[in-house]
Amino acid sequence: MSLIKKLHQSIWQLSSRLGPFAPFLAMFVIGVILLSASRFGLVIWKFDRVANTGKLAEILLQGVRVDIIQLCLLALIPLLLAPVLATQRLFKVWQKFTYGWVVAAIVLLVFLEVATPGFINEYDVRPNRIFVEYLKYPNEVFSMLWRGFKVDIFAVLISASLTAWLAHRYMKPWLGMQPSWSNKRTWVVWPLVFILAAFGIRSSLGHRPANPALFAITADSMVNSLVLNSGYSVVYASYNLLKETKSSDIYGKMPREEIMRLTGAKDTDIPTLTTLHPSHKREKPLNLVIILQESLGATFVESLGGTPVTPNLEKLKEQGIWFEQLYATGTRSVRGIEAVTAGFAPTPADSTVKLSKSQKNFFTLAALLEKRGYNTEFIYGGESHFDNMRSFFTGNGFNNIVEQKDYKNPVFISSWGVSDEDLLNKTHEQLLAHHKTGKPFFTLAFSSSNHAPFEFPDGRIELYEQPKNTDNNAVKYADYAIGEFFKKAQQSEYWKDTVFLIVADHDIRVRGVSLVPVERFHIPGLILGADIKPLRYTGMASQIDLPVTLLSLMGIEAQHPMIGRDLSSVAPDSPGRAMMQYNANFGWMEQTQIGNQVVVLRSDKAPAYAVYDTKTKQLNETSPPANAKELEQRALANVLLPDLLYNEQRFRLPQ
């Protein structure tokens, strides 16, 4: 008896012990073998790039983890039907259904794996959202494939046909089995099998289920895609495409040329491309450090009308440019990251940090500075795959990621990772090391202590209130960590060569009775370091203005696609504008002679109008003002523009 026949018999001898659940184990075994073999072949093919990462073993091991996720996903639908179909009365129906399901699943997995080399040759990544989108254009795509990829087409078709025949032979023993379990036994075991499958899909005991960002373990996006299997990659791309259907046109449509006219963009390859002439001319541009503070809104800053729990920030503001009317673009960390690191305006869709078209060749400060010889780094206290951060950063210019596993003997570990104290101690260590190399650097440090359940080490601060684990106390601790960091930074050699930004990603618990709770978008922002002179910037500003301003202060002259303003080149009381995405509502606020006028765009509803009082922090709704149409059109153009730039992939650096 051949080895293959013996293996086949052994698989079914083992599977048959699971009664009506036998086909799932059979699918699981053959699926892991096929997907692992495919991955191994791809790794051998691209071995030079894989070897350069130094993570061959991790790629193969994590790949098996992804395969388990995919196979459990494939088992989910029949498992849900098992309590009804996998009974003695309907056993024949169950056999035929699961036989067909498993055969189809195996054929689909092989089909996608065989299609993978050709796709990698064309796009340098496994089949992804492009693969899915092409299904919408069968005539054009088939014509293209037939003309240029005949060998690939025949390879896929022959492989799929052969796989269907072999899968039929493989699953044939299942059709000959007789029901051996009672209904009671099936119903008792079913919850256990379902829980195992659910755990296999989640693949994590942490806060977050596994996602492609978790498996972005190298700086090479193609190698990262090898960790996945093509079925999983396509399924995740499809899921993301469903989320992306919620675009800015829910607020209305506008001719392309009108969008360009109202926003100042041009209908060119990169519509918003502009050249920054810095306000500070420097022979050697400065380094940059951004400290992005989790949920540290103006509600925690006494001088901005909040609770007095940020004494260190209040002291530091006297040493730099302090923004008194700075507004976040959204309510999630990824929205703040998008605004501060890329200068990208908000839309009702997910942040570009999570969307598929922006995972590569999307503008960020890191992408620009990396091209100028900067070492670019992201430092986080938790797991960097959260919210797809690792994938977004590694694909768009960040060449080093520091996350929870990279901390040795941290002072404190919370539910979200190491404490802000550990984060900023690590940041200080990294900055000292970067400075010694003589190479310029850009470091983004993202805090997490001010996040429920608000855990932080004892003995650092005098608590603002009882009990200990509240947002006010957590912010006071985060402020303590900032104070300690800057004590060390100001005594370090890198201080005189570095610009620092302290800014919130968003406020905590953004909510309110108004269509857009503007007061909860108000955040602190401070630029200091090097030769930055103290200044109070009292004009209205948005997070998207900060990256442009930072480049100008650093002395960087460059082309970029950001639409933000250089606030260092205008008077500190210059009238400005802010944009805020609040669930499905888009708020546009601008300073006019009337006051801080606000227009709120809503899906399938007429715009609402208001005036925001910065002293009382009240949004007072009004009837449509004389300039209502002008406001509405300007707001609509500014929410449609980023949607256009993203979908057409035109928010990038020139080639």
XYZ file of C-alpha atoms in Angstrom:
655
model
C 0.000 0.000 0.000
C 1.414 3.390 -0.986
C 2.342 6.007 1.579
C -0.392 8.358 0.298
C -3.060 5.680 0.674
C -1.865 4.901 4.190
C -1.994 8.584 5.074
C -5.484 8.845 3.577
C -6.681 5.880 5.596
C -5.089 7.244 8.782
C -6.768 10.627 8.346
C -10.199 9.039 7.999
C -9.642 6.559 10.818
C -8.925 9.538 13.060
C -11.700 11.715 11.591
C -14.351 9.009 11.918
C -14.046 9.206 15.699
C -15.674 12.621 15.497
C -18.886 11.213 14.071
C -20.839 13.902 12.188
C -17.930 16.343 12.627
C -15.489 14.082 10.748
C -15.364 16.186 7.532
C -14.119 19.198 9.479
C -11.069 17.381 10.792
C -10.410 15.939 7.337
C -10.616 19.426 5.820
C -8.429 20.829 8.580
C -5.629 18.275 8.040
C -5.482 18.516 4.253
C -5.937 22.291 4.384
C -2.964 22.857 6.672
C -0.808 20.564 4.512
C -1.762 22.274 1.240
C -1.493 25.843 2.515
C 1.798 25.234 4.303
C 3.245 23.569 1.207
C 2.168 26.524 -0.930
C 3.687 29.000 1.515
C 6.915 27.021 1.638
C 7.107 27.069 -2.152
C 6.542 30.837 -2.244
C 9.203 31.343 0.438
C 11.724 29.315 -1.604
C 10.801 31.355 -4.687
C 11.309 34.656 -2.868
C 14.014 33.388 -0.546
C 16.360 36.360 -1.019
C 13.765 38.797 0.296
C 12.639 36.420 3.028
C 16.225 35.816 4.167
C 16.872 39.569 4.359
C 14.204 39.837 7.041
C 15.833 37.193 9.235
C 12.399 35.815 10.157
C 12.043 32.638 8.109
C 10.900 30.444 11.008
C 8.425 33.045 12.272
C 6.964 33.466 8.785
C 6.303 29.731 8.485
C 4.986 29.296 12.036
C 2.730 32.339 11.964
C 1.568 31.156 8.568
C 0.168 27.987 10.120
C -1.712 30.198 12.568
C -3.287 32.102 9.664
C -4.191 28.807 7.987
C -6.002 27.674 11.128
C -7.979 30.939 11.129
C -8.935 30.446 7.484
C -9.964 26.815 7.899
C -12.054 27.616 10.964
C -13.769 30.381 8.989
C -14.577 27.873 6.245
C -16.084 25.502 8.819
C -18.247 28.178 10.426
C -21.383 28.042 8.233
C -21.793 24.237 8.215
C -21.074 24.208 11.951
C -23.946 26.613 12.518
C -26.246 24.216 10.654
C -24.957 21.089 12.396
C -27.492 20.963 15.275
C -30.271 20.625 12.685
C -28.670 18.694 9.816
C -26.189 16.458 11.649
C -28.957 14.361 13.183
C -29.720 10.725 12.436
C -32.861 11.616 10.491
C -31.076 14.085 8.155
C -27.663 12.423 8.190
C -27.566 11.729 4.422
C -28.389 15.374 3.723
C -25.630 16.399 6.129
C -23.133 14.054 4.422
C -23.832 15.389 0.943
C -23.844 19.018 2.093
C -20.553 18.800 3.995
C -18.979 16.707 1.232
C -19.796 19.404 -1.325
C -18.757 22.157 1.060
C -15.338 20.663 1.835
C -14.586 19.811 -1.797
C -15.504 23.370 -2.845
C -13.408 24.819 -0.010
C -10.332 22.796 -0.973
C -10.725 23.722 -4.649
C -11.095 27.409 -3.767
C -8.014 27.390 -1.540
C -5.904 25.689 -4.207
C -7.292 27.966 -6.933
C -6.196 31.067 -5.012
C -2.795 29.633 -4.122
C -2.048 28.679 -7.731
C -3.103 32.170 -8.843
C -0.759 33.720 -6.283
C 2.640 33.626 -8.095
C 1.242 35.462 -11.113
C -0.396 38.036 -8.853
C 2.830 38.546 -6.892
C 4.723 39.028 -10.129
C 2.294 41.773 -11.086
C 1.585 43.473 -7.751
C 4.340 42.270 -5.398
C 1.784 41.009 -2.882
C -0.647 38.109 -2.462
C -4.141 38.445 -4.008
C -5.857 41.265 -2.132
C -8.455 43.962 -2.700
C -7.341 44.416 -6.333
C -8.131 40.755 -6.951
C -11.629 41.288 -5.529
C -12.247 44.569 -7.351
C -11.315 42.992 -10.684
C -14.246 40.598 -10.302
C -16.510 43.579 -10.987
C -15.045 43.939 -14.494
C -15.062 40.391 -15.973
C -14.944 41.395 -19.647
C -12.011 43.772 -19.339
C -10.127 41.574 -16.922
C -10.552 38.344 -18.864
C -9.412 40.120 -22.004
C -6.311 41.345 -20.190
C -5.595 37.918 -18.704
C -6.097 36.130 -22.000
C -3.691 38.434 -23.775
C -0.934 38.485 -21.212
C -1.390 35.589 -18.811
C -2.411 32.508 -20.805
C 0.030 30.258 -18.963
C -1.349 31.421 -15.609
C -4.942 30.886 -16.757
C -4.296 27.311 -17.885
C -2.268 26.554 -14.761
C -5.117 27.729 -12.547
C -7.828 25.908 -14.517
C -5.891 22.633 -14.728
C -4.983 22.814 -11.037
C -8.574 23.539 -10.026
C -9.894 20.654 -12.131
C -7.295 18.237 -10.806
C -7.946 19.400 -7.259
C -11.697 18.853 -7.658
C -11.082 15.251 -8.755
C -8.564 14.584 -5.980
C -10.780 16.263 -3.368
C -13.657 14.020 -4.463
C -11.422 10.961 -3.979
C -10.211 12.317 -0.662
C -13.731 12.895 0.698
C -15.267 9.680 -0.727
C -14.930 7.692 2.563
C -17.178 10.254 4.238
C -20.081 9.452 1.917
C -19.888 5.768 2.872
C -20.032 6.291 6.626
C -23.100 5.392 8.661
C -24.433 7.551 11.524
C -22.666 6.399 14.682
C -23.617 9.155 17.125
C -26.947 9.670 18.802
C -28.618 13.055 18.433
C -27.999 13.717 22.119
C -24.267 13.112 21.765
C -24.117 15.373 18.701
C -25.892 18.196 20.511
C -23.680 17.848 23.602
C -20.421 17.882 21.613
C -21.493 20.598 19.141
C -20.944 23.564 21.520
C -17.399 22.378 22.238
C -16.583 22.079 18.533
C -18.139 25.476 17.851
C -16.146 27.133 20.666
C -12.929 25.589 19.328
C -13.689 26.929 15.851
C -14.545 30.378 17.242
C -11.281 30.437 19.175
C -9.440 29.343 16.049
C -10.937 32.295 14.158
C -10.110 34.767 16.923
C -6.643 33.262 17.405
C -5.927 35.420 20.430
C -6.573 35.616 24.155
C -5.891 39.366 24.133
C -8.222 42.335 23.686
C -8.240 42.027 19.929
C -8.679 39.167 17.482
C -5.878 38.461 15.047
C -5.847 40.478 11.826
C -3.362 40.958 8.954
C -1.590 43.730 10.881
C -0.617 41.188 13.553
C 1.240 39.227 10.884
C 3.046 42.257 9.438
C 6.230 41.078 11.127
C 8.736 42.586 8.696
C 9.240 45.882 6.882
C 8.694 44.134 3.526
C 4.998 44.128 2.629
C 5.406 41.309 0.110
C 7.069 39.064 2.695
C 4.348 39.980 5.195
C 1.765 38.796 2.684
C 3.506 35.401 2.496
C 2.617 34.867 6.153
C -1.036 34.957 5.123
C -2.679 32.539 2.737
C -4.426 33.923 -0.324
C -7.872 32.846 0.839
C -7.510 34.781 4.073
C -6.058 37.789 2.233
C -9.020 37.892 -0.170
C -11.602 37.397 2.607
C -10.129 40.266 4.641
C -9.936 42.485 1.563
C -13.615 41.771 0.848
C -14.523 42.654 4.430
C -12.655 45.958 4.138
C -14.289 46.749 0.812
C -17.709 46.394 2.410
C -16.718 48.974 5.022
C -15.336 51.326 2.385
C -18.681 51.617 0.604
C -19.631 54.306 3.104
C -18.047 57.223 1.271
C -18.377 60.964 1.416
C -21.050 61.082 -1.288
C -23.613 60.233 1.399
C -23.616 64.022 1.873
C -24.264 64.784 -1.783
C -22.466 64.923 -5.095
C -20.411 67.638 -6.722
C -18.732 67.874 -10.127
C -15.046 67.036 -10.008
C -14.003 70.422 -11.339
C -16.051 72.146 -8.637
C -14.337 70.103 -5.905
C -10.991 71.195 -7.304
C -12.020 74.840 -7.562
C -13.395 75.108 -4.035
C -10.460 73.317 -2.391
C -7.684 74.836 -4.470
C -6.680 71.418 -5.824
C -5.764 70.812 -9.459
C -6.935 67.945 -11.642
C -3.441 66.523 -12.087
C -1.726 63.272 -11.129
C -1.472 64.459 -7.513
C -4.214 67.107 -7.214
C -3.045 68.584 -3.895
C 0.691 68.522 -4.588
C 2.335 71.676 -3.312
C 5.822 72.883 -2.493
C 6.541 73.882 1.079
C 8.912 76.802 1.511
C 9.826 76.587 5.200
C 9.458 79.515 7.561
C 12.763 78.507 9.164
C 15.667 78.138 6.735
C 18.245 75.684 8.065
C 21.481 74.260 6.701
C 20.693 71.013 8.501
C 16.988 70.261 9.064
C 15.978 69.292 12.578
C 14.901 65.922 13.924
C 11.241 65.354 14.778
C 9.533 63.650 17.725
C 5.738 63.428 17.955
C 4.222 62.314 21.253
C 0.653 61.349 20.467
C -1.344 61.302 23.695
C -4.238 58.901 24.044
C -7.561 60.696 24.728
C -5.948 63.809 26.211
C -8.584 66.360 25.241
C -8.934 69.960 26.351
C -11.292 68.629 29.025
C -8.172 67.740 31.024
C -6.300 71.048 30.573
C -7.204 73.820 33.013
C -6.085 76.706 30.792
C -8.318 75.347 28.024
C -11.326 75.187 30.328
C -10.786 71.659 31.623
C -9.943 69.798 34.825
C -6.553 70.728 36.379
C -4.780 67.403 35.888
C -1.987 68.372 33.457
C 0.372 70.622 35.487
C 3.468 69.574 33.547
C 1.876 70.339 30.196
C 0.802 73.739 31.578
C 4.436 74.482 32.490
C 5.839 73.253 29.192
C 3.427 75.390 27.174
C 5.397 78.470 28.251
C 8.398 77.125 26.323
C 6.895 76.631 22.881
C 4.071 77.239 20.437
C 0.809 76.589 22.280
C -2.380 76.139 20.271
C -5.421 77.456 22.098
C -8.031 76.517 19.491
C -6.840 73.230 18.035
C -9.431 70.648 16.976
C -9.183 66.909 16.361
C -10.558 65.472 13.123
C -12.330 62.527 14.739
C -13.056 60.377 17.747
C -10.712 57.419 17.238
C -6.966 57.003 17.583
C -6.575 55.961 13.949
C -8.255 59.189 12.865
C -5.762 61.191 14.930
C -2.859 59.158 13.520
C -4.126 59.781 10.000
C -4.310 63.536 10.606
C -1.068 64.042 12.539
C 1.244 61.745 10.577
C -0.265 62.121 7.091
C -2.179 65.400 7.171
C -5.168 63.573 5.701
C -8.641 65.013 6.200
C -11.492 62.891 7.625
C -14.299 61.130 5.760
C -17.236 58.983 6.957
C -15.315 55.854 5.925
C -12.798 54.181 8.224
C -9.484 55.915 8.772
C -6.923 55.317 6.045
C -4.803 53.593 8.700
C -7.210 50.662 8.342
C -8.287 50.868 4.699
C -6.671 48.733 2.037
C -5.729 51.283 -0.640
C -3.558 53.218 1.816
C -1.386 50.362 3.064
C 1.350 51.205 0.590
C 2.428 54.287 -1.381
C 0.297 56.588 0.794
C 1.835 59.843 2.010
C 3.086 60.142 5.570
C 5.732 62.295 7.212
C 7.807 59.126 7.511
C 7.579 58.452 3.766
C 8.853 61.956 3.018
C 11.572 61.997 5.682
C 12.783 58.483 4.924
C 13.615 59.626 1.397
C 15.749 62.356 2.979
C 17.821 59.931 4.986
C 15.899 60.033 8.252
C 15.588 57.026 10.515
C 11.836 56.663 11.002
C 10.370 54.888 14.003
C 7.070 54.141 15.724
C 7.139 53.411 19.465
C 4.101 51.946 21.198
C 3.541 50.343 24.569
C 1.044 47.749 23.371
C 0.674 45.446 20.381
C 1.396 47.402 17.224
C -1.006 45.385 15.087
C -3.922 46.980 16.943
C -6.081 49.033 14.566
C -3.796 47.913 11.722
C -1.090 50.380 12.802
C 1.857 48.094 12.070
C 0.732 47.376 8.530
C 0.036 51.050 7.772
C 3.312 52.269 9.237
C 5.610 49.619 7.763
C 4.022 50.105 4.349
C 4.357 53.888 4.416
C 7.824 54.868 5.458
C 8.402 53.738 9.047
C 11.465 51.500 9.104
C 11.404 50.460 12.764
C 8.582 49.435 15.111
C 8.960 49.179 18.896
C 6.093 47.458 20.720
C 5.326 45.718 24.004
C 7.528 42.677 23.423
C 10.569 44.941 22.987
C 10.497 46.300 26.560
C 12.790 44.638 29.081
C 11.605 44.693 32.695
C 8.911 47.373 32.260
C 7.875 49.341 35.338
C 4.204 48.517 34.844
C 2.078 46.522 32.418
C -1.596 47.382 31.989
C -4.328 45.834 29.886
C -3.171 47.967 26.954
C 0.561 47.394 27.314
C 3.395 49.023 29.213
C 2.872 52.312 31.026
C 3.498 55.761 29.575
C 6.495 55.930 31.871
C 8.006 52.887 30.139
C 7.025 54.240 26.721
C 8.803 57.549 27.247
C 11.816 55.945 28.946
C 12.184 53.767 25.859
C 11.689 56.811 23.634
C 14.489 58.630 25.469
C 16.786 55.608 25.062
C 16.022 55.393 21.351
C 16.589 59.109 20.789
C 19.980 58.957 22.510
C 20.948 56.004 20.326
C 19.731 57.703 17.134
C 21.582 60.905 17.981
C 24.854 59.014 18.429
C 24.635 57.686 14.870
C 24.591 61.232 13.494
C 21.665 60.307 11.237
C 18.519 62.482 11.411
C 15.458 60.824 12.923
C 11.690 60.991 13.135
C 10.074 59.194 16.061
C 6.357 58.808 16.718
C 5.517 57.695 20.273
C 1.909 56.772 21.012
C 0.762 56.582 24.639
C -1.947 54.331 26.092
C -2.226 54.879 29.869
C -5.288 57.117 29.530
C -7.497 54.318 28.316
C -10.084 52.329 30.240
C -9.566 50.625 32.652
C -7.099 53.459 33.455
C -4.306 51.387 34.991
C -1.003 52.936 36.050
C 1.695 52.364 38.701
C 1.258 53.444 42.308
C 3.283 56.130 44.022
C 3.840 58.429 41.058
C 1.190 61.102 41.555
C -1.078 62.527 44.189
C -4.436 61.225 43.044
C -6.867 63.848 41.829
C -9.838 61.793 43.008
C -10.929 58.445 44.396
C -11.026 55.671 43.367
C -7.634 55.402 41.684
C -8.637 54.054 38.267
C -10.383 57.065 36.727
C -9.653 59.064 33.610
C -8.629 62.163 35.574
C -6.049 60.179 37.553
C -4.819 58.386 34.428
C -4.334 61.697 32.624
C -2.491 63.104 35.624
C -0.178 60.084 35.483
C 0.302 60.510 31.715
C 1.163 64.152 32.378
C 3.663 63.039 35.042
C 5.351 60.768 32.468
C 5.539 63.696 30.016
C 7.122 65.897 32.674
C 9.747 63.285 33.555
C 10.556 62.703 29.893
C 11.132 66.373 29.140
C 13.352 66.801 32.189
C 15.689 64.251 30.628
C 15.205 65.431 27.059
C 16.126 69.022 27.851
C 19.390 67.842 29.388
C 20.254 65.638 26.427
C 22.365 66.386 23.379
C 19.495 65.671 20.989
C 17.362 68.516 22.428
C 19.003 71.328 20.477
C 18.531 69.467 17.174
C 14.954 68.282 17.640
C 11.417 69.637 17.312
C 8.832 68.016 19.596
C 5.061 67.928 19.231
C 2.774 66.922 22.085
C -0.772 66.459 20.845
C -3.862 64.386 21.599
C -5.267 61.886 19.139
C -8.799 62.849 20.294
C -10.726 63.636 23.450
C -12.100 60.937 25.704
C -15.700 59.736 25.318
C -16.668 62.156 22.569
C -20.399 62.526 22.926
C -23.020 65.220 23.270
C -26.512 66.239 22.379
C -25.484 68.414 19.433
C -25.075 67.047 15.921
C -21.325 67.467 16.377
C -20.129 68.075 19.975
C -17.475 70.591 18.946
C -16.300 71.144 22.527
C -15.225 67.480 22.695
C -13.043 67.874 19.610
C -10.997 70.616 21.300
C -7.517 69.270 22.108
C -4.192 70.638 23.374
C -1.189 70.953 21.089
C 2.340 72.134 21.857
C 5.443 72.429 19.675
C 8.745 72.943 21.497
C 12.427 72.106 21.444
C 15.494 73.313 19.516
C 15.216 77.069 18.929
C 11.394 77.255 18.992
C 10.280 80.540 20.565
C 7.292 80.707 22.969
C 4.080 81.744 21.222
C 0.331 81.562 21.811
C -1.448 80.591 18.614
C -5.013 81.801 19.142
C -6.442 81.231 15.662
C -8.506 78.170 14.849
C -6.452 75.174 13.736
C -6.943 71.531 12.806
C -4.805 68.470 13.420
C -4.115 68.347 9.680
C -2.252 71.676 9.967
C 0.321 70.230 12.359
C 2.442 68.062 10.021
C 2.850 70.911 7.524
C 3.803 73.293 10.341
C 6.311 70.815 11.743
C 8.082 70.381 8.404
C 8.319 74.155 8.086
C 9.821 74.560 11.550
C 12.262 71.724 10.851
C 13.522 73.588 7.792
C 12.323 71.033 5.234
C 11.682 72.341 1.738
C 9.718 69.690 -0.097
C 6.785 68.771 -2.285
C 3.902 67.106 -0.458
C 0.152 66.452 -0.991
C -1.113 67.720 2.393
C -3.896 70.333 2.438
C -3.072 71.662 5.907
C -1.733 75.157 6.542
C 1.747 76.145 7.681
C 0.800 77.893 10.903
C 4.365 79.084 11.467
C 4.088 81.307 8.381
C 0.927 83.201 9.374
C -0.061 85.520 12.203
C -0.971 83.675 15.430
C -4.481 85.135 15.367
C -5.153 84.221 11.746
C -8.700 82.978 11.123
C -8.776 79.282 10.400
C -11.033 76.310 9.927
C -11.512 72.857 11.434
C -13.167 69.683 10.224
C -14.688 67.023 12.461
C -16.084 63.604 11.610
C -18.600 62.501 14.235
C -20.141 59.160 13.322
C -22.039 59.844 10.087
C -22.033 63.642 10.583
C -19.339 65.890 9.155
C -18.776 69.206 10.893
C -17.048 72.085 9.133
C -16.200 75.128 11.268
C -14.573 78.330 10.125
C -13.883 81.728 11.618
C -15.819 84.506 9.881
C -17.041 87.982 10.784
C -20.188 86.355 12.152
C -18.169 84.145 14.510
C -17.199 80.482 14.488
C -19.675 79.333 11.895
C -20.469 75.643 11.718
C -22.218 73.634 9.056
C -23.033 69.975 9.712
C -23.451 67.695 6.708
C -25.729 64.704 7.274
C -26.632 61.664 5.248
C -29.945 62.079 3.416
C -30.772 65.237 5.378
C -30.407 68.952 4.832
C -27.303 70.573 6.365
C -27.648 72.080 9.837
C -26.097 75.410 10.829
C -24.753 76.755 14.098
C -22.322 79.156 15.726
C -19.806 77.861 18.237
C -18.974 79.970 21.307
C -15.424 79.130 22.424
C -15.886 80.823 25.816
C -19.000 78.915 26.869
C -18.132 75.908 24.695
C -21.690 75.874 23.394
C -22.845 75.074 19.877
C -25.872 77.245 19.186
C -27.969 76.097 16.242
C -29.212 78.812 13.900
C -31.360 79.121 10.835
C -29.427 79.049 7.532
C -27.262 82.217 7.432
C -26.833 84.482 4.411
C -23.708 82.550 3.374
C -25.303 79.137 3.974
C -24.864 77.858 0.422
C -21.246 78.970 0.331
C -20.525 77.232 3.651
C -22.293 74.057 2.595
C -20.487 73.851 -0.740
C -17.099 74.485 0.841
C -17.735 71.801 3.458
C -18.969 69.320 0.850
C -15.950 69.909 -1.388
C -13.596 69.381 1.553
C -15.159 66.077 2.549
C -15.378 64.808 -1.045
C -11.747 65.685 -1.827
C -10.072 63.199 0.566
C -12.492 60.519 -0.585
C -11.432 61.171 -4.170
C -7.728 61.223 -3.286
C -7.986 57.949 -1.403
C -10.062 56.042 -3.949
C -7.911 57.148 -6.861
C -4.733 56.643 -4.808
C -3.523 60.167 -5.490
C -2.451 61.104 -1.956
C 1.214 60.302 -2.329
C 4.640 61.647 -3.101
C 5.652 62.218 -6.718
C 7.608 59.359 -8.240
